[in-house]
PDB file of N, CA and C in Angstrom:
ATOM      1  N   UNK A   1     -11.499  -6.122 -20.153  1.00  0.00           N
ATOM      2  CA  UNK A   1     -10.840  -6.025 -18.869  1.00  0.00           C
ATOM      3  C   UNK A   1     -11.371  -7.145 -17.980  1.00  0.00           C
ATOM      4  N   UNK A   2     -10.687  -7.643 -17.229  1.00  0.00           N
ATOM      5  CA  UNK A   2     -10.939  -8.991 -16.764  1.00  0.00           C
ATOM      6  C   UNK A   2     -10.916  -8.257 -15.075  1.00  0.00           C
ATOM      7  N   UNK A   3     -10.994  -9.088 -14.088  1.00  0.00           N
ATOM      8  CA  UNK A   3     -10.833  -9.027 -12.442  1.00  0.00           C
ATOM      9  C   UNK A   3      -9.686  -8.967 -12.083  1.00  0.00           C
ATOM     10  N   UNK A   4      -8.746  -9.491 -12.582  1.00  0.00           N
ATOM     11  CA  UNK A   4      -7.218  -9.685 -11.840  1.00  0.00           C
ATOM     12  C   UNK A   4      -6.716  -8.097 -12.326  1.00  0.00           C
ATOM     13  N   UNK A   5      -6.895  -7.981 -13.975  1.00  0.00           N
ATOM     14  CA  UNK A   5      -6.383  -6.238 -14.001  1.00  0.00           C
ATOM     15  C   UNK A   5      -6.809  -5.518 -13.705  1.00  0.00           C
ATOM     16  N   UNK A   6      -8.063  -5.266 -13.149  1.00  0.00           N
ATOM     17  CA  UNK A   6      -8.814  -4.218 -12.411  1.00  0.00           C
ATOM     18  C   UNK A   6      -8.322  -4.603 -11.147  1.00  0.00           C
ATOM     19  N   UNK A   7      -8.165  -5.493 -10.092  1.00  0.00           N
ATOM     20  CA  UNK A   7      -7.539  -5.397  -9.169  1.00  0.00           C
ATOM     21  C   UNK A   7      -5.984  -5.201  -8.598  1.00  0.00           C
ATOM     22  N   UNK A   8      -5.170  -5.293 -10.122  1.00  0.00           N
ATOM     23  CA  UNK A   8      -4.046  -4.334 -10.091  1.00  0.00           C
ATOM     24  C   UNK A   8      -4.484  -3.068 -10.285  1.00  0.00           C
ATOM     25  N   UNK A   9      -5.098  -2.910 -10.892  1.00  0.00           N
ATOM     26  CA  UNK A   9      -5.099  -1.402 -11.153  1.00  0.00           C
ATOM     27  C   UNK A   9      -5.397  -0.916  -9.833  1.00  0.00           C
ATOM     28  N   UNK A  10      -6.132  -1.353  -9.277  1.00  0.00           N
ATOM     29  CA  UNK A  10      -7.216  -0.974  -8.001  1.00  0.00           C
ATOM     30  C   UNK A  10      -5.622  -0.729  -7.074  1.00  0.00           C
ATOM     31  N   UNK A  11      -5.298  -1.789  -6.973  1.00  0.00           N
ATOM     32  CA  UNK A  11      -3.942  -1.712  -5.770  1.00  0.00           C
ATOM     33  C   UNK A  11      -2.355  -0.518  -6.108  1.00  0.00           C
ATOM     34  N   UNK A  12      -2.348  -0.502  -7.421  1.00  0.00           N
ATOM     35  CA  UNK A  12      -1.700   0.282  -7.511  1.00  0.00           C
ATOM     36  C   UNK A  12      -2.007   2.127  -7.813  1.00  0.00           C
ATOM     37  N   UNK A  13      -3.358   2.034  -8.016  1.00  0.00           N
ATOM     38  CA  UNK A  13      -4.439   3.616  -7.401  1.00  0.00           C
ATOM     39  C   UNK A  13      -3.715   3.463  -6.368  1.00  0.00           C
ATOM     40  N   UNK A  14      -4.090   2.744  -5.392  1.00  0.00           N
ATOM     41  CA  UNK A  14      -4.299   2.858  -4.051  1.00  0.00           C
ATOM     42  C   UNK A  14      -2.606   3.487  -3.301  1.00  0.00           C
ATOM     43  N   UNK A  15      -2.056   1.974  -3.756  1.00  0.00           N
ATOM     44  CA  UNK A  15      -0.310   2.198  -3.012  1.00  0.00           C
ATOM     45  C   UNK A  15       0.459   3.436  -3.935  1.00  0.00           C
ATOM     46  N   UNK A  16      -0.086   3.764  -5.147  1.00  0.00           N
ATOM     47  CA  UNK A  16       0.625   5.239  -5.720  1.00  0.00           C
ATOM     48  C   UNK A  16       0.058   6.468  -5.468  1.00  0.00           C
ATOM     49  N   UNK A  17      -1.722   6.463  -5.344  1.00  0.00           N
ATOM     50  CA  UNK A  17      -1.515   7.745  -5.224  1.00  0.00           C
ATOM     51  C   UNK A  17      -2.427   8.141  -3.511  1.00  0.00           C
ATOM     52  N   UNK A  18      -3.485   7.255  -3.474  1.00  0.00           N
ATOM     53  CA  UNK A  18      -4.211   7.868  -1.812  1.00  0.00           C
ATOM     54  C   UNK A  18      -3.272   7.505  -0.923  1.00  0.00           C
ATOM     55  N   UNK A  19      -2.855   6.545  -0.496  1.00  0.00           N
ATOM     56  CA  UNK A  19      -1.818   6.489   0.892  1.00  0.00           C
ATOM     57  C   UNK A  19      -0.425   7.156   0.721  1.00  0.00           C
ATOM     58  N   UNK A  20       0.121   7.503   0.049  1.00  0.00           N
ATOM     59  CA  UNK A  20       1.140   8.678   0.189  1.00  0.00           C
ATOM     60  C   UNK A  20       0.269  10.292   0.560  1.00  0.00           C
ATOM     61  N   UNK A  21      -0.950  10.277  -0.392  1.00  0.00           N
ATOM     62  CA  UNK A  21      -1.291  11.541  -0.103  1.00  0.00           C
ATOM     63  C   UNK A  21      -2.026  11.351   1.478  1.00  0.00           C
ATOM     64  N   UNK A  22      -2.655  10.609   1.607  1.00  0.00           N
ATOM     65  CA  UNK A  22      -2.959  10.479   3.217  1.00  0.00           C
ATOM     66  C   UNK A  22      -1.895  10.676   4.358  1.00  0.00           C
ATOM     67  N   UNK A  23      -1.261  10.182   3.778  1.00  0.00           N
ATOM     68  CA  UNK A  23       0.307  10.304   4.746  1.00  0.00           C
ATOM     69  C   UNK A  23       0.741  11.664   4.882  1.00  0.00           C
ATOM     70  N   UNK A  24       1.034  12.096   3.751  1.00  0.00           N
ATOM     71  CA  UNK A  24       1.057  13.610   3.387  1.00  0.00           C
ATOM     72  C   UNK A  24      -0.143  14.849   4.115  1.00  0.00           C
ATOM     73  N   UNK A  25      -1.543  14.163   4.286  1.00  0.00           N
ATOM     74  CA  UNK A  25      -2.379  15.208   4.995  1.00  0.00           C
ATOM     75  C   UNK A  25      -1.972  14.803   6.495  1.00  0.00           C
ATOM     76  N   UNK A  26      -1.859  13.418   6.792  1.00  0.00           N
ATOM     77  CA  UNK A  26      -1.514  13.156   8.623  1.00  0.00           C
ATOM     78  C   UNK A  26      -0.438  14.016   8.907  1.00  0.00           C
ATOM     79  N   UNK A  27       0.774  14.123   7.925  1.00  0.00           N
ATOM     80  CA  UNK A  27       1.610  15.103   8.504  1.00  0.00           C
ATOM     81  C   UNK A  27       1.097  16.312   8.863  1.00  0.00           C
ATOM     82  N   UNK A  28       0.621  16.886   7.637  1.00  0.00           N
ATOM     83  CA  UNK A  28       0.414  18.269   7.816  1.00  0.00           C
ATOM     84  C   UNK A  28      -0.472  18.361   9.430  1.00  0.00           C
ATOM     85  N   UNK A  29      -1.625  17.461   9.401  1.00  0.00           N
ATOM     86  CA  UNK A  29      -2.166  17.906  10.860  1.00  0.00           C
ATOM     87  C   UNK A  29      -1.459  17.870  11.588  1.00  0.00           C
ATOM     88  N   UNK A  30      -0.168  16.577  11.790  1.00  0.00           N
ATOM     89  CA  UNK A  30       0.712  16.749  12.898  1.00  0.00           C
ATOM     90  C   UNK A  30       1.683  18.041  13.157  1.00  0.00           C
ATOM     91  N   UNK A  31       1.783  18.721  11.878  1.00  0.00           N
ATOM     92  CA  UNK A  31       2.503  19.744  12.500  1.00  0.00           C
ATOM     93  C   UNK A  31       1.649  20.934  12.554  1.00  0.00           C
ATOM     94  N   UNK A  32       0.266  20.733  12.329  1.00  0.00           N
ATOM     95  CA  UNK A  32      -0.769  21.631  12.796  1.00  0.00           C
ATOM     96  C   UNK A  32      -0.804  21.416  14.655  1.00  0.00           C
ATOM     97  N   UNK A  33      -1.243  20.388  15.027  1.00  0.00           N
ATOM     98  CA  UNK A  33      -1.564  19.959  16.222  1.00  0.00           C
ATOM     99  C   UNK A  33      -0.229  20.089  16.970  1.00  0.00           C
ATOM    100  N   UNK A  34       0.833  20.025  16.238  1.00  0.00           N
ATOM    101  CA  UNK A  34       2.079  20.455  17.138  1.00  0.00           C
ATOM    102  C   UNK A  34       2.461  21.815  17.383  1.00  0.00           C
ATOM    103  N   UNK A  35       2.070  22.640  16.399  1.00  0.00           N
ATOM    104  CA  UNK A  35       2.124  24.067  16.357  1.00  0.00           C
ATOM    105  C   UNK A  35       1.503  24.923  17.585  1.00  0.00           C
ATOM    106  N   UNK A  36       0.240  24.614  17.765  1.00  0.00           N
ATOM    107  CA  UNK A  36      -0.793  24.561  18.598  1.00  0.00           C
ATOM    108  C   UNK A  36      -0.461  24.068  20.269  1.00  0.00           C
ATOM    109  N   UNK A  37       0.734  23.035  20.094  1.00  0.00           N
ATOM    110  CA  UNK A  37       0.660  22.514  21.206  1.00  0.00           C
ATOM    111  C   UNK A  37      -0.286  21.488  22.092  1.00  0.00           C
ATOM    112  N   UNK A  38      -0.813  20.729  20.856  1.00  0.00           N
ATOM    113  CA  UNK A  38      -1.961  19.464  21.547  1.00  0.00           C
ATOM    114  C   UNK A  38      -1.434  18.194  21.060  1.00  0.00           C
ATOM    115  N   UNK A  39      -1.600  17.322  21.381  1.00  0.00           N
ATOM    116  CA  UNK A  39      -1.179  15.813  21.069  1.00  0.00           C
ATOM    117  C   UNK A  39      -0.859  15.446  19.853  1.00  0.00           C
ATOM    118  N   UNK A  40      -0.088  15.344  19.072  1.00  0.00           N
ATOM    119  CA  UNK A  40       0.403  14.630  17.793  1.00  0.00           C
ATOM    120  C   UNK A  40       0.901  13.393  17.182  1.00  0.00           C
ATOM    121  N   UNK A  41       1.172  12.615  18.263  1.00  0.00           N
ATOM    122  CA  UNK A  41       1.804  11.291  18.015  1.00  0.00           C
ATOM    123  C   UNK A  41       1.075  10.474  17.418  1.00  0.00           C
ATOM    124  N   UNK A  42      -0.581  10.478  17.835  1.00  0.00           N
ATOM    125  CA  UNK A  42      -1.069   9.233  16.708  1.00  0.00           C
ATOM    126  C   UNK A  42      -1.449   9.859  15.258  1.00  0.00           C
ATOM    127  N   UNK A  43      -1.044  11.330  15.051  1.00  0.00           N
ATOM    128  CA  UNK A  43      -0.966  11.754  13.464  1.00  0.00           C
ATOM    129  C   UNK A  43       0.478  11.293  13.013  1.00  0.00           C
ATOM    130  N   UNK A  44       0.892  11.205  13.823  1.00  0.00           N
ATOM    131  CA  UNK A  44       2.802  10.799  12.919  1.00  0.00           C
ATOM    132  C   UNK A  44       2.421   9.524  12.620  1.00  0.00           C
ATOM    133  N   UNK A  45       1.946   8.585  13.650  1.00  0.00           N
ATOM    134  CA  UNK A  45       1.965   6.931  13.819  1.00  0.00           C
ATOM    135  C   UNK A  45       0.938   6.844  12.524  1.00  0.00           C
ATOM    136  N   UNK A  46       0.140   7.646  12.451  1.00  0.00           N
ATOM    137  CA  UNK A  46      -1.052   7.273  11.073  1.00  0.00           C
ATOM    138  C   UNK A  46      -0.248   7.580   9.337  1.00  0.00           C
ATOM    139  N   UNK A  47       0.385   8.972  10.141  1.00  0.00           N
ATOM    140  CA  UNK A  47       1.242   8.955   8.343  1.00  0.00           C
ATOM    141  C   UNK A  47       2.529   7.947   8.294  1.00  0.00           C
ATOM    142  N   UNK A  48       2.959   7.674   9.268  1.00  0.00           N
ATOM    143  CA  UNK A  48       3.970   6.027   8.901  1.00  0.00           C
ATOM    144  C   UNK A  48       3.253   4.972   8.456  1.00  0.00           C
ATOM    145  N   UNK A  49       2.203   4.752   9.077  1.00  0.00           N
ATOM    146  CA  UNK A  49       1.896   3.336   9.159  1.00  0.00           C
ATOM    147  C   UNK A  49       1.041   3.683   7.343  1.00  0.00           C
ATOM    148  N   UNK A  50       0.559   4.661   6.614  1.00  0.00           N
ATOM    149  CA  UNK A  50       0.121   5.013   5.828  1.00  0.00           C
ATOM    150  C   UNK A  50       1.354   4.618   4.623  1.00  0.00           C
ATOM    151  N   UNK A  51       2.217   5.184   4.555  1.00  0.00           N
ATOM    152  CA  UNK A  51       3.299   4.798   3.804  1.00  0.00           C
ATOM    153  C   UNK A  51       3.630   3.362   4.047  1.00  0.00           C
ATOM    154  N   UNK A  52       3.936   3.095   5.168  1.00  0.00           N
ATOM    155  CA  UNK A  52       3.638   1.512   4.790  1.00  0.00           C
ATOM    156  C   UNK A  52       2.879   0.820   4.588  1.00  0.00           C
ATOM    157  N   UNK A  53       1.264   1.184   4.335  1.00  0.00           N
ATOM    158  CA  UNK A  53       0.841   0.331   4.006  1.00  0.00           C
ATOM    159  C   UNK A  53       0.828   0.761   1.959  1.00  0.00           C
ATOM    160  N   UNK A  54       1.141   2.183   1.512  1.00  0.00           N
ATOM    161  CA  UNK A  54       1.905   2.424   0.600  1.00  0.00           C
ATOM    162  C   UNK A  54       2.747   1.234  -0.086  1.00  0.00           C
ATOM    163  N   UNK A  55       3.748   0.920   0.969  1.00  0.00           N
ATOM    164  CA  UNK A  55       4.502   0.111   0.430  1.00  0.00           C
ATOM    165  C   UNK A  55       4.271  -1.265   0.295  1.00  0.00           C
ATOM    166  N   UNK A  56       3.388  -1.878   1.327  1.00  0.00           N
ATOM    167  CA  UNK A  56       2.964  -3.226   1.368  1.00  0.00           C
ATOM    168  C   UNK A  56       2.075  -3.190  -0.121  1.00  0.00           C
ATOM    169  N   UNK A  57       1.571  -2.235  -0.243  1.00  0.00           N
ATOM    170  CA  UNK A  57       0.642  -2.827  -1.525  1.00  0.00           C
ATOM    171  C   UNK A  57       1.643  -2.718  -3.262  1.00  0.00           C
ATOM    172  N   UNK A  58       2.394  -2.241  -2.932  1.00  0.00           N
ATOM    173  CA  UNK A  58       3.481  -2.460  -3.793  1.00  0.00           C
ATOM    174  C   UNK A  58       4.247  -3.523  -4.127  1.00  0.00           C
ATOM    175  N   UNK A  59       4.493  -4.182  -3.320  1.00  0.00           N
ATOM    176  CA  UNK A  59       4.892  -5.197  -2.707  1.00  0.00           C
ATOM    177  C   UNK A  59       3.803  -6.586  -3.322  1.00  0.00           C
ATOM    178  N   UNK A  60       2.717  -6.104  -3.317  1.00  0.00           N
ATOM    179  CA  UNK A  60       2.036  -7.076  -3.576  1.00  0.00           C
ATOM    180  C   UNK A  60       1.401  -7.000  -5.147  1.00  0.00           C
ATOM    181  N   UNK A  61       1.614  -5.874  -5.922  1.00  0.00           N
ATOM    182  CA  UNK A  61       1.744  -5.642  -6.758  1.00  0.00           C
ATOM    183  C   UNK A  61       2.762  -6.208  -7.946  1.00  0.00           C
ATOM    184  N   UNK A  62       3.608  -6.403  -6.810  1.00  0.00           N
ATOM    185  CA  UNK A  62       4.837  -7.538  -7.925  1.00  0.00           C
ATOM    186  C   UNK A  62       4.807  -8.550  -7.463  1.00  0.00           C
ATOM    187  N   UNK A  63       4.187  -8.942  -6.625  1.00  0.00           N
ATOM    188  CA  UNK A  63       4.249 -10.212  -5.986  1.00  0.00           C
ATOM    189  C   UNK A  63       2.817 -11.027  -7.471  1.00  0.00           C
ATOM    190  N   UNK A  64       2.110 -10.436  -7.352  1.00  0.00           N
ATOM    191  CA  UNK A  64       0.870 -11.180  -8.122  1.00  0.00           C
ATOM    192  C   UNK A  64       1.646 -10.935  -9.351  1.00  0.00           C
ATOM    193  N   UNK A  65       2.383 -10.217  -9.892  1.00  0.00           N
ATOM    194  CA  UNK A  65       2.546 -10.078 -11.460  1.00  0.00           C
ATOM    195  C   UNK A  65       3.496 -11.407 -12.240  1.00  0.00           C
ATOM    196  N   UNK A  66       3.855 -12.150 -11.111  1.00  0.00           N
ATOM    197  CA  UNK A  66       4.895 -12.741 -11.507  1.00  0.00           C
ATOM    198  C   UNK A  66       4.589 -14.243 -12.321  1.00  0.00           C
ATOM    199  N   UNK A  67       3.147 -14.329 -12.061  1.00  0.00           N
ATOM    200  CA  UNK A  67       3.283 -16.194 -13.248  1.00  0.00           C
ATOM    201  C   UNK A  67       1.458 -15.919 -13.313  1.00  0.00           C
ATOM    202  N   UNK A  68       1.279 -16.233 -14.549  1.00  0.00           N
ATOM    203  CA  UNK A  68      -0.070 -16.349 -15.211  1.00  0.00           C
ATOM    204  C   UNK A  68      -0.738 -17.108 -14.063  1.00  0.00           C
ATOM    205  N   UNK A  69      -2.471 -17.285 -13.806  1.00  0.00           N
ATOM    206  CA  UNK A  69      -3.078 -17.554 -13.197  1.00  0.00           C
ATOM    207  C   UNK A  69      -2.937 -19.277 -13.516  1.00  0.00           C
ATOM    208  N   UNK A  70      -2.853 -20.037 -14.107  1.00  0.00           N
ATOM    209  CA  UNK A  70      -2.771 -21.257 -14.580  1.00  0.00           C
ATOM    210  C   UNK A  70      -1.103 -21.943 -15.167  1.00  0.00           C
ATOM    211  N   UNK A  71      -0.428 -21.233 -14.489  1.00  0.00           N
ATOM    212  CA  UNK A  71       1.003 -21.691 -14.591  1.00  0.00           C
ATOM    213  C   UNK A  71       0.880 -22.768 -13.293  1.00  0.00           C
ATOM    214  N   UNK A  72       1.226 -23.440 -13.680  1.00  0.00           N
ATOM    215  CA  UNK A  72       1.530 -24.839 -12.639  1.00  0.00           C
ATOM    216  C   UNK A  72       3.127 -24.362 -11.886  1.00  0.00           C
ATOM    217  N   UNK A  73       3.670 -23.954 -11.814  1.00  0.00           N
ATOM    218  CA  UNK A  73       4.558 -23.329 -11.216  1.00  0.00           C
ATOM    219  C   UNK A  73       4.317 -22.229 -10.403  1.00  0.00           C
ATOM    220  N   UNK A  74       2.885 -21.835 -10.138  1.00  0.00           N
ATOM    221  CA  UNK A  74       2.769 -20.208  -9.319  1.00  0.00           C
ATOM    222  C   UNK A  74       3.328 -20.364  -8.106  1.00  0.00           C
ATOM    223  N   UNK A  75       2.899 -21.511  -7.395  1.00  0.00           N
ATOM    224  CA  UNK A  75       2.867 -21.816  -5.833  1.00  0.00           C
ATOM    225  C   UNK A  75       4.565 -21.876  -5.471  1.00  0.00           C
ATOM    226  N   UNK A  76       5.655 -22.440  -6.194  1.00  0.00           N
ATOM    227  CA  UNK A  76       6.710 -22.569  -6.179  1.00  0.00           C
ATOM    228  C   UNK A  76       7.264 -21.431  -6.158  1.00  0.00           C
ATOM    229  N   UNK A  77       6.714 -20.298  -7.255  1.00  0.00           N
ATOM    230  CA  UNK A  77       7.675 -19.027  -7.429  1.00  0.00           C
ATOM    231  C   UNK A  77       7.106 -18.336  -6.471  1.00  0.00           C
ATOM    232  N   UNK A  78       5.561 -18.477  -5.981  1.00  0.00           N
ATOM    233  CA  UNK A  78       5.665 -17.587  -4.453  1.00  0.00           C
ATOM    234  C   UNK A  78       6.598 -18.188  -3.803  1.00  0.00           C
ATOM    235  N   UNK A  79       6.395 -19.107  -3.451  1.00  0.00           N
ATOM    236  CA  UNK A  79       7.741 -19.743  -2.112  1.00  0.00           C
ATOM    237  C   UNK A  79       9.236 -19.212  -2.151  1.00  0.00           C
ATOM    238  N   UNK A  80       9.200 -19.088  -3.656  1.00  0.00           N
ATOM    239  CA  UNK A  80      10.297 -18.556  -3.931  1.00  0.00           C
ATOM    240  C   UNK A  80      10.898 -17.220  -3.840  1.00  0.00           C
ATOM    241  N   UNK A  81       9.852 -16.302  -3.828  1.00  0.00           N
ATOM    242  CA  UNK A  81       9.954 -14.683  -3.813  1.00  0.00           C
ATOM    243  C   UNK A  81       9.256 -14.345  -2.167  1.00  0.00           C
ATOM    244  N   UNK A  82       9.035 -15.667  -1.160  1.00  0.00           N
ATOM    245  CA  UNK A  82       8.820 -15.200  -0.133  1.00  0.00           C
ATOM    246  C   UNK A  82      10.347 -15.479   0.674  1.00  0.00           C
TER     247      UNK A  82
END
């Protein structure tokens, strides 16, 4: 196992399974703290911004997969997929 596949692996742990489930517990407090009747908005703003960052690392997950580390073409096909 080399660094680059452990740091996919690492990113796609991350964007598949803790930040959906984080997102998933911010809700639940928000509709704890709403139930209750005390402030909830920065639990909603934490489980959005949680899913997106969900998705950003997804995102970057196919973004790195796309040309071997020593393809003389990498820099082009980012430009290209940006």
């Amino acid at each position: 196992m080399n660094f680059a596949n452990g740091m996919l692996n690492l990113t796609n742990w991350l964007g598949n399974v803790i930040m959906p489930t984080l997102a998933g517990l911010f809700a639940a407090a928000a509709v704890f703290h709403f139930s209750k009747g005390r402030s909830y908005q920065h639990y909603v703003n934490s489980a959005l911004a949680s899913l997106m960052c969900s998705g950003l690392l997804r995102v970057l997950e196919s973004f790195s997969n796309q040309a071997a580390w020593n393809n003389p073409d990498r820099y082009w096909i980012g430009l290209l997929t940006l």
